[in-house]
CSV table of C-alpha atoms in Angstrom, one decimal:
chain,number,residue,atom,x,y,z
A,1,LEU,CA,8.9,-8.6,-2.4
A,2,ILE,CA,7.2,-6.4,0.2
A,3,CYS,CA,5.3,-9.4,1.5
A,4,GLU,CA,7.4,-11.9,3.5
A,5,LYS,CA,5.3,-14.8,2.5
A,6,SER,CA,5.6,-14.0,-1.2
A,7,ARG,CA,9.4,-13.5,-0.8
A,8,ALA,CA,9.6,-17.0,0.8
A,9,VAL,CA,8.2,-18.4,-2.5
A,10,SER,CA,10.1,-16.3,-5.1
A,11,ALA,CA,13.3,-15.4,-3.2
A,12,PRO,CA,13.6,-17.7,-0.2
A,13,THR,CA,17.0,-16.4,0.8
A,14,LEU,CA,15.4,-12.9,1.3
A,15,ALA,CA,12.4,-14.1,3.2
A,16,THR,CA,13.6,-13.6,6.8
A,17,ARG,CA,15.7,-10.5,6.2
A,18,PRO,CA,14.3,-7.3,7.8
A,19,VAL,CA,12.8,-4.7,5.4
A,20,ILE,CA,13.6,-1.0,5.6
A,21,PRO,CA,10.5,1.2,4.9
A,22,VAL,CA,11.6,4.3,2.9
A,23,ARG,CA,10.6,7.0,0.5
A,24,ILE,CA,12.6,7.4,-2.8
A,25,HIS,CA,12.1,10.7,-4.6
A,26,ARG,CA,11.5,11.1,-8.3
A,27,LEU,CA,9.8,7.8,-8.9
A,28,VAL,CA,6.1,7.1,-9.4
A,29,ARG,CA,4.5,3.8,-8.8
A,30,THR,CA,2.1,2.7,-11.6
A,31,TRP,CA,0.5,-0.4,-13.0
A,32,ASN,CA,2.9,-0.7,-15.9
A,33,VAL,CA,4.4,-4.2,-16.0
A,34,ARG,CA,2.7,-6.7,-18.3
A,35,CYS,CA,3.2,-10.5,-18.1
A,36,GLY,CA,2.3,-12.4,-21.3
A,37,LYS,CA,2.2,-15.7,-19.5
A,38,SER,CA,-0.4,-14.7,-17.0
A,39,CYS,CA,-2.0,-12.1,-19.2
A,40,ALA,CA,-1.9,-9.6,-16.3
A,41,THR,CA,-0.4,-6.3,-15.4
A,42,TYR,CA,1.7,-5.8,-12.3
A,43,LEU,CA,3.2,-2.9,-10.3
A,44,GLY,CA,6.4,-1.1,-11.4
A,45,VAL,CA,7.9,2.3,-11.1
A,46,HIS,CA,8.2,5.2,-13.6
A,47,GLN,CA,11.1,7.7,-13.3
A,48,VAL,CA,10.2,11.3,-13.4
A,49,GLY,CA,12.6,14.2,-13.8
A,50,GLY,CA,16.4,14.1,-13.7
A,51,GLY,CA,16.9,11.8,-16.7
A,52,ASP,CA,16.6,8.1,-17.1
A,53,SER,CA,18.3,7.0,-13.9
A,54,VAL,CA,18.1,7.8,-10.2
A,55,THR,CA,20.9,7.6,-7.9
A,56,GLY,CA,21.9,6.5,-3.7
A,57,MET,CA,23.9,4.6,-1.2
A,58,GLY,CA,23.2,2.4,1.8
A,59,SER,CA,24.9,0.3,4.5
A,60,SER,CA,24.8,-2.8,2.3
A,61,ASP,CA,23.7,-3.6,-1.2
A,62,SER,CA,19.9,-3.3,-1.1
A,63,THR,CA,17.1,-3.4,-3.6
A,64,GLY,CA,13.8,-1.6,-4.0
A,65,ASN,CA,10.8,-3.8,-4.5
A,66,GLY,CA,9.1,-1.9,-7.1
A,67,ASN,CA,6.1,-1.1,-5.0
A,68,LYS,CA,6.2,2.7,-4.9
A,69,SER,CA,4.1,5.8,-4.2
A,70,ASN,CA,3.9,9.5,-4.9
A,71,GLU,CA,3.8,12.2,-2.3
A,72,SER,CA,2.4,14.8,-4.8
A,73,THR,CA,-0.7,13.2,-6.3
A,74,SER,CA,-1.6,16.4,-8.1
A,75,ASN,CA,1.7,16.6,-9.9
A,76,PRO,CA,3.1,13.1,-10.5
A,77,SER,CA,5.5,14.3,-13.1
A,78,GLY,CA,7.0,17.0,-11.0
A,79,SER,CA,10.2,17.1,-8.9
A,80,SER,CA,8.3,16.3,-5.7
A,81,SER,CA,7.2,12.9,-7.0
A,82,SER,CA,8.3,10.0,-4.8
A,83,CYS,CA,7.9,6.4,-4.0
A,84,VAL,CA,7.3,4.6,-0.7
A,85,GLY,CA,8.5,1.0,-0.5
A,86,VAL,CA,11.0,-1.2,1.2
A,87,LEU,CA,14.7,-1.9,0.9
A,88,ILE,CA,15.9,-5.4,1.4
A,89,PRO,CA,19.6,-6.0,2.3
A,90,VAL,CA,21.3,-8.3,-0.2
A,91,PHE,CA,24.9,-9.3,-0.8
A,92,SER,CA,26.7,-8.4,-4.0
A,93,ASN,CA,27.0,-12.0,-5.1
A,94,GLU,CA,23.2,-12.3,-5.0
A,95,LEU,CA,22.5,-9.6,-7.5
A,96,SER,CA,23.0,-11.8,-10.6
A,97,ALA,CA,20.2,-14.1,-9.3
A,98,LEU,CA,18.0,-11.1,-8.6
A,99,ASP,CA,18.6,-9.8,-12.1
A,100,ALA,CA,17.6,-13.1,-13.5
A,101,ARG,CA,14.4,-13.1,-11.4
A,102,GLU,CA,13.6,-9.5,-12.5
A,103,LEU,CA,13.6,-10.3,-16.2
A,104,GLY,CA,12.3,-7.3,-18.2
A,105,TYR,CA,13.7,-4.8,-15.7
A,106,THR,CA,16.9,-2.8,-15.5
A,107,ARG,CA,18.6,-2.2,-12.2
A,108,HIS,CA,19.4,1.4,-11.4
A,109,LEU,CA,21.4,3.0,-8.7
A,110,VAL,CA,19.6,5.3,-6.2
A,111,THR,CA,21.7,8.0,-4.5
A,112,ALA,CA,21.4,8.7,-0.7
A,113,ASP,CA,20.0,12.2,-1.1
A,114,ARG,CA,16.8,10.6,-2.7
A,115,ILE,CA,16.2,8.2,0.2
A,116,GLU,CA,14.5,9.1,3.4
A,117,ARG,CA,12.9,7.5,6.4
A,118,VAL,CA,9.1,7.3,6.8
A,119,ASP,CA,8.7,7.4,10.6
A,120,HIS,CA,5.4,9.2,10.3
A,121,LEU,CA,3.9,6.3,8.4
A,122,LEU,CA,5.1,3.6,10.8
A,123,LEU,CA,3.9,4.4,14.4
A,124,CYS,CA,1.6,7.1,15.7
A,125,GLY,CA,2.9,9.7,18.2
A,126,GLU,CA,6.3,11.1,19.0
A,127,GLU,CA,6.7,8.7,21.9
A,128,HIS,CA,7.0,5.8,19.4
A,129,ASN,CA,9.9,7.3,17.5
A,130,ASP,CA,12.4,5.2,19.4
A,131,GLU,CA,10.4,2.1,18.7
A,132,ALA,CA,10.3,2.8,15.0
A,133,GLN,CA,14.0,3.5,15.1
A,134,GLN,CA,14.7,0.2,16.8
A,135,ILE,CA,12.4,-1.9,14.6
A,136,HIS,CA,13.2,-0.6,11.2
A,137,TYR,CA,16.3,1.6,11.1
A,138,GLU,CA,18.7,0.4,13.8
A,139,ASN,CA,22.1,-0.6,12.4
A,140,THR,CA,21.2,0.6,8.9
A,141,PHE,CA,22.5,3.5,6.9
A,142,LEU,CA,19.4,5.4,8.0
A,143,ASP,CA,20.2,5.0,11.7
A,144,THR,CA,20.2,8.6,12.9
A,145,GLN,CA,21.5,7.4,16.3
A,146,ASP,CA,24.6,5.7,14.9
A,147,SER,CA,27.5,8.1,14.6
A,148,THR,CA,29.3,5.7,12.3
A,149,SER,CA,26.4,5.6,9.8
A,150,SER,CA,27.0,8.0,6.8
A,151,SER,CA,26.5,8.4,3.1
A,152,THR,CA,30.2,7.8,2.6
A,153,THR,CA,29.7,4.0,3.0
A,154,THR,CA,30.7,1.9,0.1
A,155,ALA,CA,27.3,0.1,-0.1
A,156,ARG,CA,24.7,0.8,-2.7
A,157,VAL,CA,20.9,0.9,-3.2
A,158,TRP,CA,19.2,-0.3,-6.3
A,159,VAL,CA,15.7,-0.1,-7.9
A,160,TYR,CA,14.4,-2.2,-10.7
A,161,VAL,CA,12.7,-0.2,-13.4
A,162,PRO,CA,10.6,-2.0,-16.2
A,163,ASP,CA,12.2,-1.8,-19.7
A,164,GLU,CA,8.9,-1.6,-21.6
A,165,PRO,CA,6.2,0.0,-19.3
A,166,GLN,CA,2.7,-0.6,-20.5
A,167,PRO,CA,-0.6,0.2,-18.8
A,168,ALA,CA,-3.3,-2.3,-17.6
A,169,THR,CA,-6.1,-3.0,-20.0
A,170,SER,CA,-9.0,-5.5,-20.0
A,171,CYS,CA,-6.8,-8.0,-21.9
A,172,TYR,CA,-4.0,-7.5,-19.3
A,173,PRO,CA,-5.9,-6.7,-16.1
A,174,ILE,CA,-4.9,-6.0,-12.6
A,175,LEU,CA,-5.3,-9.1,-10.5
A,176,GLN,CA,-7.1,-8.8,-7.2
A,177,SER,CA,-5.1,-11.7,-5.8
A,178,TYR,CA,-1.9,-9.8,-6.5
A,179,VAL,CA,-3.3,-6.6,-5.0
A,180,ASP,CA,-4.1,-8.6,-1.8
A,181,ILE,CA,-0.5,-9.8,-1.5
A,182,CYS,CA,0.8,-6.2,-1.9
A,183,MET,CA,-1.7,-5.0,0.7
A,184,ARG,CA,-0.7,-7.8,3.1
A,185,GLY,CA,2.9,-6.8,2.9
A,186,CYS,CA,2.0,-3.1,3.5
A,187,LEU,CA,-0.2,-4.0,6.5
A,188,SER,CA,2.8,-5.9,8.0
A,189,ILE,CA,4.4,-2.5,8.3
A,190,SER,CA,1.4,-0.3,9.2
A,191,TYR,CA,-2.1,0.7,8.1
A,192,ARG,CA,-0.8,4.2,7.3
A,193,PHE,CA,1.9,2.8,5.1
A,194,LEU,CA,-0.8,0.8,3.2
A,195,GLN,CA,-3.0,3.9,2.8
A,196,GLU,CA,-0.2,5.9,1.2
A,197,PHE,CA,0.7,2.9,-1.0
A,198,LEU,CA,-2.8,2.7,-2.3
A,199,ALA,CA,-3.7,6.4,-2.6
A,200,SER,CA,-0.6,7.3,-4.6
A,201,THR,CA,-0.5,4.4,-7.1
A,202,TYR,CA,-1.5,5.3,-10.6
A,203,GLY,CA,-3.2,3.3,-13.3
A,204,TRP,CA,-6.0,1.7,-11.3
A,205,HIS,CA,-8.6,3.1,-13.7
A,206,SER,CA,-8.7,2.8,-17.4
A,207,LYS,CA,-7.3,5.8,-19.2
A,208,GLU,CA,-6.0,7.4,-16.0
A,209,LEU,CA,-2.4,7.4,-17.1
A,210,LEU,CA,-3.4,9.3,-20.3
A,211,ARG,CA,-4.1,12.3,-18.0
A,212,LEU,CA,-0.6,12.1,-16.5
A,213,ASN,CA,2.6,13.3,-18.2
A,214,LEU,CA,4.5,10.1,-17.6
A,215,ARG,CA,7.2,10.0,-20.3
A,216,GLY,CA,7.4,6.7,-22.2
A,217,MET,CA,3.8,5.6,-21.2
A,218,LEU,CA,1.6,8.3,-22.7
A,219,GLN,CA,1.9,7.3,-26.4
A,220,GLU,CA,2.1,3.5,-25.6
A,221,GLY,CA,-0.9,3.8,-23.3
A,222,ARG,CA,-3.1,5.6,-25.8
A,223,ARG,CA,-2.3,3.0,-28.5
A,224,ASN,CA,-3.0,0.1,-26.1
A,225,TYR,CA,-6.3,1.6,-24.8
A,226,ASP,CA,-7.5,2.1,-28.4
A,227,ASP,CA,-6.5,-1.4,-29.4
A,228,ASP,CA,-8.1,-2.9,-26.4
A,229,ASP,CA,-11.5,-1.2,-27.1
A,230,THR,CA,-11.9,-3.6,-30.1
A,231,GLN,CA,-11.2,-6.6,-27.9
A,232,ASP,CA,-13.4,-6.0,-25.0
A,233,ASN,CA,-16.3,-8.1,-26.2
A,234,GLU,CA,-14.1,-11.1,-26.9
A,235,LYS,CA,-12.4,-10.8,-23.5
A,236,SER,CA,-15.6,-10.5,-21.6
A,237,SER,CA,-16.9,-13.7,-23.1
A,238,THR,CA,-14.0,-15.7,-21.7
A,239,SER,CA,-13.7,-14.1,-18.3
A,240,SER,CA,-16.9,-13.2,-16.4
A,241,THR,CA,-14.9,-11.7,-13.4
A,242,THR,CA,-12.9,-9.3,-15.6
A,243,THR,CA,-14.4,-5.9,-16.1
A,244,GLY,CA,-12.6,-2.8,-17.1
A,245,ASN,CA,-9.0,-3.4,-16.3
A,246,TRP,CA,-9.4,-5.2,-12.9
A,247,SER,CA,-10.0,-8.9,-12.4
A,248,ASN,CA,-11.5,-10.1,-9.1
A,249,ASP,CA,-9.9,-13.5,-9.1
A,250,ARG,CA,-10.0,-14.2,-5.3
A,251,HIS,CA,-12.0,-17.4,-5.8
A,252,GLU,CA,-9.8,-18.7,-8.7
A,253,PRO,CA,-6.4,-16.8,-8.3
A,254,MET,CA,-4.4,-16.3,-11.4
A,255,TYR,CA,-1.4,-14.8,-9.6
A,256,VAL,CA,1.3,-17.5,-9.1
A,257,ARG,CA,2.1,-16.4,-5.5
A,258,ALA,CA,-1.5,-15.7,-4.4
A,259,ASP,CA,-2.8,-16.8,-1.0
A,260,LYS,CA,-6.4,-17.8,-1.7
A,261,ASP,CA,-7.2,-18.5,2.0
A,262,TYR,CA,-5.9,-15.1,3.1
A,263,SER,CA,-7.7,-13.2,0.3
A,264,LEU,CA,-11.1,-14.8,1.1
A,265,GLU,CA,-10.8,-14.6,4.9
A,266,TYR,CA,-9.8,-10.9,4.9
A,267,ALA,CA,-11.7,-9.8,1.7
A,268,LEU,CA,-14.1,-7.4,3.6
A,269,HIS,CA,-11.2,-5.8,5.4
A,270,LEU,CA,-9.1,-5.5,2.3
A,271,ASP,CA,-11.9,-4.0,0.3
A,272,GLU,CA,-12.6,-1.5,3.1
A,273,CYS,CA,-8.9,-0.4,2.9
A,274,LEU,CA,-9.3,0.0,-0.8
A,275,GLU,CA,-12.5,2.1,-0.4
A,276,ASN,CA,-10.8,4.2,2.3
A,277,ALA,CA,-8.2,5.1,-0.3
A,278,CYS,CA,-11.0,6.4,-2.5
A,279,LEU,CA,-10.8,3.6,-5.1
A,280,PRO,CA,-14.2,3.2,-6.7
A,281,LEU,CA,-14.5,-0.6,-6.4
A,282,GLU,CA,-18.0,-0.8,-7.8
A,283,GLN,CA,-16.8,0.9,-11.0
A,284,LEU,CA,-13.5,-1.0,-11.2
A,285,ARG,CA,-14.8,-4.5,-10.5
A,286,ALA,CA,-18.5,-4.4,-11.4
């Protein structure tokens, strides 16, 4: 949902609505949503600390897009864990349709004390603060210049959390065409927003999640990685572009909302962004 073009395909009523870049605390973004139909793994969030639900309010019903990050990369299970993403204003009567779209997820409330602006990721320099305010936060519940804006509003913010999180494996890989769509959405906000998005996403590398204390994924991840080891040879014989848990499918996209022309035209730039985020592309995709 962070990418306007992708929203236009999957949720056309939300395509032209302005997004609100935010950080939500006590969530970690990971590769943890498997799709049996496409045999791929997509991005979701994992809740850390404070129980099974997180709670907040906004100026209108809004939903988080599931694309999140963590401000404390050394301690993703700690109380400082957080997610960057976007909020999209929706009306209450649209929630049932969104719930149907997000099959396999449960919608959780997010309280206002866990939501904050990310001005420092949007525009460089204090002189641009007013511009960031005007573009992203004016007339929203995060409008610091609006005296009528407060957490006592009756509106709510939601986040969709996967019901059965499972890590990426070679049989359910990360799709490069999907990564490109996520990056395109982040770049529409800012390069710094993209860099945080990439650097604080977990599960890019096989067995990475096993080193993290992410409740609900550790045991499942260990079992799936062990099971997948016995299927690697069979998988590699059917997909020459899939290695490890990442499939470079730019030339033959498997993601339903992929933009092949965009991925191929900007491949070098997108790969440079990935490398700048210290992702070892040669190991992940070679």
